[in-house]
Backbone as numpy.savetxt, mean C-alpha at the origin, in Angstrom:
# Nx Ny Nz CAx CAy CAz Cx Cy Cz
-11.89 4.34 8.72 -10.85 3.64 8.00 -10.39 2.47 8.86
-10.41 1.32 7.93 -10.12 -0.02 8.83 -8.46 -0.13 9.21
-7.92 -1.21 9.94 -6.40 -1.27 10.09 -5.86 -1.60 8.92
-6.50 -2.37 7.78 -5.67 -2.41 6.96 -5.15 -1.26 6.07
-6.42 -0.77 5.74 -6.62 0.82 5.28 -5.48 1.87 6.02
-5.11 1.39 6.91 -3.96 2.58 7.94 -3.18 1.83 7.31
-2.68 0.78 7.59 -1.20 0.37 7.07 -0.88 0.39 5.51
-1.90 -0.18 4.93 -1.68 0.12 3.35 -1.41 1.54 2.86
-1.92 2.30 3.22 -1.91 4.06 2.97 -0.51 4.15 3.84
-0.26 3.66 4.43 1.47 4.29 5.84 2.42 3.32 4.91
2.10 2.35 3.79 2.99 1.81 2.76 2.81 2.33 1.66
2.12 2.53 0.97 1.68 3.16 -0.41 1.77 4.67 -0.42
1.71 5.01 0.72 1.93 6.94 0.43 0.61 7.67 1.08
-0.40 6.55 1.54 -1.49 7.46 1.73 -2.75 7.40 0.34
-4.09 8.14 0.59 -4.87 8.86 -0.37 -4.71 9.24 -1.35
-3.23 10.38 -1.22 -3.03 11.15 -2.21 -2.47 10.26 -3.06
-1.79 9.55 -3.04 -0.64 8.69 -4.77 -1.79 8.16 -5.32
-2.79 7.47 -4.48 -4.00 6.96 -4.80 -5.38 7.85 -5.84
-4.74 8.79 -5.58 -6.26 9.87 -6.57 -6.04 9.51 -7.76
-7.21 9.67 -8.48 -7.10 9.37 -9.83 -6.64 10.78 -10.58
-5.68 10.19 -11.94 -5.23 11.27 -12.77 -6.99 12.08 -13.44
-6.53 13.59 -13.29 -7.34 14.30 -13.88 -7.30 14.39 -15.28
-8.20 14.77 -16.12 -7.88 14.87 -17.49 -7.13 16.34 -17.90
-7.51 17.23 -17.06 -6.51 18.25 -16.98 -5.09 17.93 -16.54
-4.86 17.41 -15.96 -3.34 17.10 -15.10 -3.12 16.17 -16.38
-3.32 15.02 -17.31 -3.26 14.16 -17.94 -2.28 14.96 -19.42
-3.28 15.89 -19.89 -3.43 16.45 -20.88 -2.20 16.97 -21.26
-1.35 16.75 -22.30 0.03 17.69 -22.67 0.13 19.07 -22.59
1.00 19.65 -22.23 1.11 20.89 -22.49 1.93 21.49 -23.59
1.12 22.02 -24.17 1.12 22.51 -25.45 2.08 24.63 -25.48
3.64 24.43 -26.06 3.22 25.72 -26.26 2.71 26.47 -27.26
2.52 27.81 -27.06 1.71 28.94 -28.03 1.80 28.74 -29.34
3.02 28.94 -29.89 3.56 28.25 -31.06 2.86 27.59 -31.67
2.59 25.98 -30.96 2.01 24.84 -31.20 0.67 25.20 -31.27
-0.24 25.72 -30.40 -1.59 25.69 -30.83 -2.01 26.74 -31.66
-0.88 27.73 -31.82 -1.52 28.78 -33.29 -1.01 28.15 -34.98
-0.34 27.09 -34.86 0.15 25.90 -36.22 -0.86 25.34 -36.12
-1.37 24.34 -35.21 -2.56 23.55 -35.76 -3.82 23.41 -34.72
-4.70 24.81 -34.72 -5.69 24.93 -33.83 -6.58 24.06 -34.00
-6.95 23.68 -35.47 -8.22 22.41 -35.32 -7.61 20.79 -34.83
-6.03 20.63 -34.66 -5.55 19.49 -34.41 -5.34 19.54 -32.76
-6.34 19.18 -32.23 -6.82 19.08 -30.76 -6.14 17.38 -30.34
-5.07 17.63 -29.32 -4.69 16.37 -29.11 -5.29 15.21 -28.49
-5.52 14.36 -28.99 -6.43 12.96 -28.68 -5.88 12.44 -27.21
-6.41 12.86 -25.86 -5.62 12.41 -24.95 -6.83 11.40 -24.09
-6.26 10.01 -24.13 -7.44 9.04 -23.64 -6.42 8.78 -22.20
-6.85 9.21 -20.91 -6.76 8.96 -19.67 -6.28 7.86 -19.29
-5.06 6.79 -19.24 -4.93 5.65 -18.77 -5.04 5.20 -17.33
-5.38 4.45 -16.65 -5.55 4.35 -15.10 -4.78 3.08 -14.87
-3.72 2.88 -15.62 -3.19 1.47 -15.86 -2.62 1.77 -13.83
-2.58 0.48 -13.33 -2.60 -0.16 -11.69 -1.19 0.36 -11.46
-0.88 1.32 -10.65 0.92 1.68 -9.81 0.80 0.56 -9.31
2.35 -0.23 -9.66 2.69 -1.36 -8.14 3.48 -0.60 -7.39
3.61 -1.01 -5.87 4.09 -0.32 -5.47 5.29 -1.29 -4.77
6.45 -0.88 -4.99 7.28 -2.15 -4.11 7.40 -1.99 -2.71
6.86 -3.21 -1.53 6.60 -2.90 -0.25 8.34 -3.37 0.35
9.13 -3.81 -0.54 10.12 -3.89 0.36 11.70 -2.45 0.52
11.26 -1.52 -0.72 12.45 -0.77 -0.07 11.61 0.07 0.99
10.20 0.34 1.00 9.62 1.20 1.88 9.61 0.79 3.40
9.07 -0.65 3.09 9.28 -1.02 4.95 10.78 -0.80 5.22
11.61 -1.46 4.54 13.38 -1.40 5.00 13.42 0.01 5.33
13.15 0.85 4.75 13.48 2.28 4.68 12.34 2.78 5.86
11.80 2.24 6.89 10.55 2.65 7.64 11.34 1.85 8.85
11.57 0.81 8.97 12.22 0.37 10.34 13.45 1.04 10.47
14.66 1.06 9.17 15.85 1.98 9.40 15.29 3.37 10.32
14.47 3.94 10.01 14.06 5.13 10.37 13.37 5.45 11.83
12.79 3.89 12.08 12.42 3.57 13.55 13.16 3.44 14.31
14.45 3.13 14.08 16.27 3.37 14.89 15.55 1.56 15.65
14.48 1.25 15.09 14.60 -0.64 16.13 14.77 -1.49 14.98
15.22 -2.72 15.99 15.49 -3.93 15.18 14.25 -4.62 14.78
13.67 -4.10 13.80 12.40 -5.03 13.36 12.78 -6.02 12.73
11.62 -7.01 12.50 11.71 -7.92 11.08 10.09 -7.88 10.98
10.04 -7.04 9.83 8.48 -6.66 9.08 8.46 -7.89 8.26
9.70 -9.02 7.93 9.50 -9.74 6.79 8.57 -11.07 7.59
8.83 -11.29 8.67 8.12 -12.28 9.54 7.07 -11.94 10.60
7.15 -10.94 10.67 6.18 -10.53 12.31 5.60 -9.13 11.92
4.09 -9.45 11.97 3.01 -8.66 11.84 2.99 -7.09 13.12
4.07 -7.73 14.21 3.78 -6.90 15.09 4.68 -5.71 14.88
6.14 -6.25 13.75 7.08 -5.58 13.69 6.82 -4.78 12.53
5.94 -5.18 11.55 5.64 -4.12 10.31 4.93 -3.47 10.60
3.50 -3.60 11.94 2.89 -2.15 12.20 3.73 -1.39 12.64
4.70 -1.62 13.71 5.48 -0.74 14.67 6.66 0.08 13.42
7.03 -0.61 12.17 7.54 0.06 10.97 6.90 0.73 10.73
5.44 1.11 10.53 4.74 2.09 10.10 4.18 2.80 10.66
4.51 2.81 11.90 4.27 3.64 13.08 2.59 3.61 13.71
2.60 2.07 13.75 1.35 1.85 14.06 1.05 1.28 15.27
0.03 1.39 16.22 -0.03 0.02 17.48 -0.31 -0.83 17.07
0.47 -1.73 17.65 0.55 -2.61 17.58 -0.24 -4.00 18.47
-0.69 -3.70 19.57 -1.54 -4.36 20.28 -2.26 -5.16 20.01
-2.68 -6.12 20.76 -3.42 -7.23 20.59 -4.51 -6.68 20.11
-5.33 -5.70 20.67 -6.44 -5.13 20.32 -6.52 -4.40 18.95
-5.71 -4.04 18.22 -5.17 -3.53 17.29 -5.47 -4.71 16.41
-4.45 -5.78 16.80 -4.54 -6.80 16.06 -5.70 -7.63 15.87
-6.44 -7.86 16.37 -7.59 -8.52 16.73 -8.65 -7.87 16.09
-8.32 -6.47 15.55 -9.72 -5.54 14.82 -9.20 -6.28 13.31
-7.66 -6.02 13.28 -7.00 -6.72 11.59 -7.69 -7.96 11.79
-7.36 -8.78 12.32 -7.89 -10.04 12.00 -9.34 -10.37 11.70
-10.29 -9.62 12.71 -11.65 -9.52 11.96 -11.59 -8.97 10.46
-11.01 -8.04 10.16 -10.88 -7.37 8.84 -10.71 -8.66 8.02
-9.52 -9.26 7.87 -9.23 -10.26 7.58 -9.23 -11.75 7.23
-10.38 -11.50 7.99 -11.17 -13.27 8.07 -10.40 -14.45 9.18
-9.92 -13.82 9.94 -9.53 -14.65 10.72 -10.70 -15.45 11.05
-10.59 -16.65 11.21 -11.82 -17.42 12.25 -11.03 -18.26 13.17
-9.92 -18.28 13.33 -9.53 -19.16 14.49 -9.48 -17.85 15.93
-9.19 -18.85 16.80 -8.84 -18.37 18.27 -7.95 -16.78 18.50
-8.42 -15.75 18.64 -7.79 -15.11 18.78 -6.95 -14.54 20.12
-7.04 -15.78 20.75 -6.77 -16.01 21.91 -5.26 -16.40 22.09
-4.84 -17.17 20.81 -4.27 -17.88 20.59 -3.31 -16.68 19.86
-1.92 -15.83 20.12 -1.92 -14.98 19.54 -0.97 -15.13 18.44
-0.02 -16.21 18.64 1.05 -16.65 17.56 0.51 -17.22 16.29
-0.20 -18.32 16.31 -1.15 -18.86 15.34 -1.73 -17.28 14.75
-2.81 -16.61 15.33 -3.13 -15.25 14.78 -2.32 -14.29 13.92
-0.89 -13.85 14.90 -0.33 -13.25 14.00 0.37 -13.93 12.94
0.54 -15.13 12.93 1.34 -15.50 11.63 0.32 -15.79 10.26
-1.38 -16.01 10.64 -2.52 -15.74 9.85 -2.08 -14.44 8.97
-2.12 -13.22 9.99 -2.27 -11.80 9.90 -1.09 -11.49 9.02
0.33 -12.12 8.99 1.65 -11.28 8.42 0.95 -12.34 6.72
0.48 -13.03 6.62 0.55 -14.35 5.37 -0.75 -13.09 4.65
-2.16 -12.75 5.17 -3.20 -12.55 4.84 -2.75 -11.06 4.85
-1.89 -10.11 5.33 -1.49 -9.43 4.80 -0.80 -9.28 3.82
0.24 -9.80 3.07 1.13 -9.89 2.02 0.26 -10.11 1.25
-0.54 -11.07 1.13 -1.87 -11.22 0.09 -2.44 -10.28 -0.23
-3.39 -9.48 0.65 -3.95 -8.18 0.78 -3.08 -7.43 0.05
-2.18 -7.19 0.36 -1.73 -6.27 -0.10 -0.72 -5.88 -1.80
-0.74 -7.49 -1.73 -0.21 -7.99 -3.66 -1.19 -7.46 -4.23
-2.78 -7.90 -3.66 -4.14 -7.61 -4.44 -3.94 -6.55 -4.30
-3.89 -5.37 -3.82 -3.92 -4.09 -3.66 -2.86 -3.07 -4.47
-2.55 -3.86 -5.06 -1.19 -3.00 -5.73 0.54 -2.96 -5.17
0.20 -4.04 -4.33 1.55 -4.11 -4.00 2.52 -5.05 -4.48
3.69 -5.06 -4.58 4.63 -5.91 -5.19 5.40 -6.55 -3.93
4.96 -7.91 -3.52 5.35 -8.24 -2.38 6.02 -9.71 -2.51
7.56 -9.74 -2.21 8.65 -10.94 -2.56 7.52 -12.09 -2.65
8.28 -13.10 -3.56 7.10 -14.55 -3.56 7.18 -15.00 -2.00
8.41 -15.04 -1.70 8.52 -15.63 -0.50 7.79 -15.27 0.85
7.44 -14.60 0.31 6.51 -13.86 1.45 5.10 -14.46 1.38
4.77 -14.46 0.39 3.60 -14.79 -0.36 3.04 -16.45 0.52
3.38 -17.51 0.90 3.09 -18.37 0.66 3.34 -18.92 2.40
């Protein structure tokens, strides 16, 4: 699992919110009553997979409160891993940024992370997340 894959799952809930609905789990539940009235009227249940958004800002707020530090996840890439209880390290960072498409200097680490917090919010709109415009751009 890549770094983004850790942080998106440590925002979204993980795997599990992510499984797809079963057609058993989907399916109404019917009582006794009901299926001895109309046994040949079998309920038409078509599976929707319509996209969860997920909103990334009460979860991070509610993830640094909980870190007892003064983050700002809204500007600094280093402060939303450490919200999600992630390392944060250059080396850390530097695997995201390959993920990511960085092609500049990763040498260079301010330019990098402010790539990384922009190309994350992106990532992660595409991904099902609901992430302020302002962030976005």
């Amino acid at each position: 699992m890549g770094i983004f894959d850790k942080i998106k799952n440590a925002i979204f809930g993980g795997e599990a919110q992510a499984a797809p609905v079963t057609e058993a789990a989907a399916a109404p539940k019917m009582e006794p009553a009901q299926r001895q009235a109309a046994p040949s009227a079998a309920p038409s249940v078509t599976p929707t997979t319509a996209p969860t958004t997920v909103d990334i800002v009460p979860i991070l707020d509610a993830a640094v409160k909980k870190s007892g530090q003064k983050l700002d996840w809204r500007h600094s890439i280093v402060d939303l891993m450490k919200a999600v209880g992630m390392d944060a390290s250059l080396s850390e960072r530097k695997e995201l940024a390959a993920e990511l498409g960085y092609s500049g200097d990763t040498g260079d680490s301010a330019k990098m992370n402010m790539f990384l917090h922009k190309a994350l919010m992106k990532k992660l709109s595409e991904n099902g997340g609901k992430v302020p415009e302002d962030l976005m751009d």
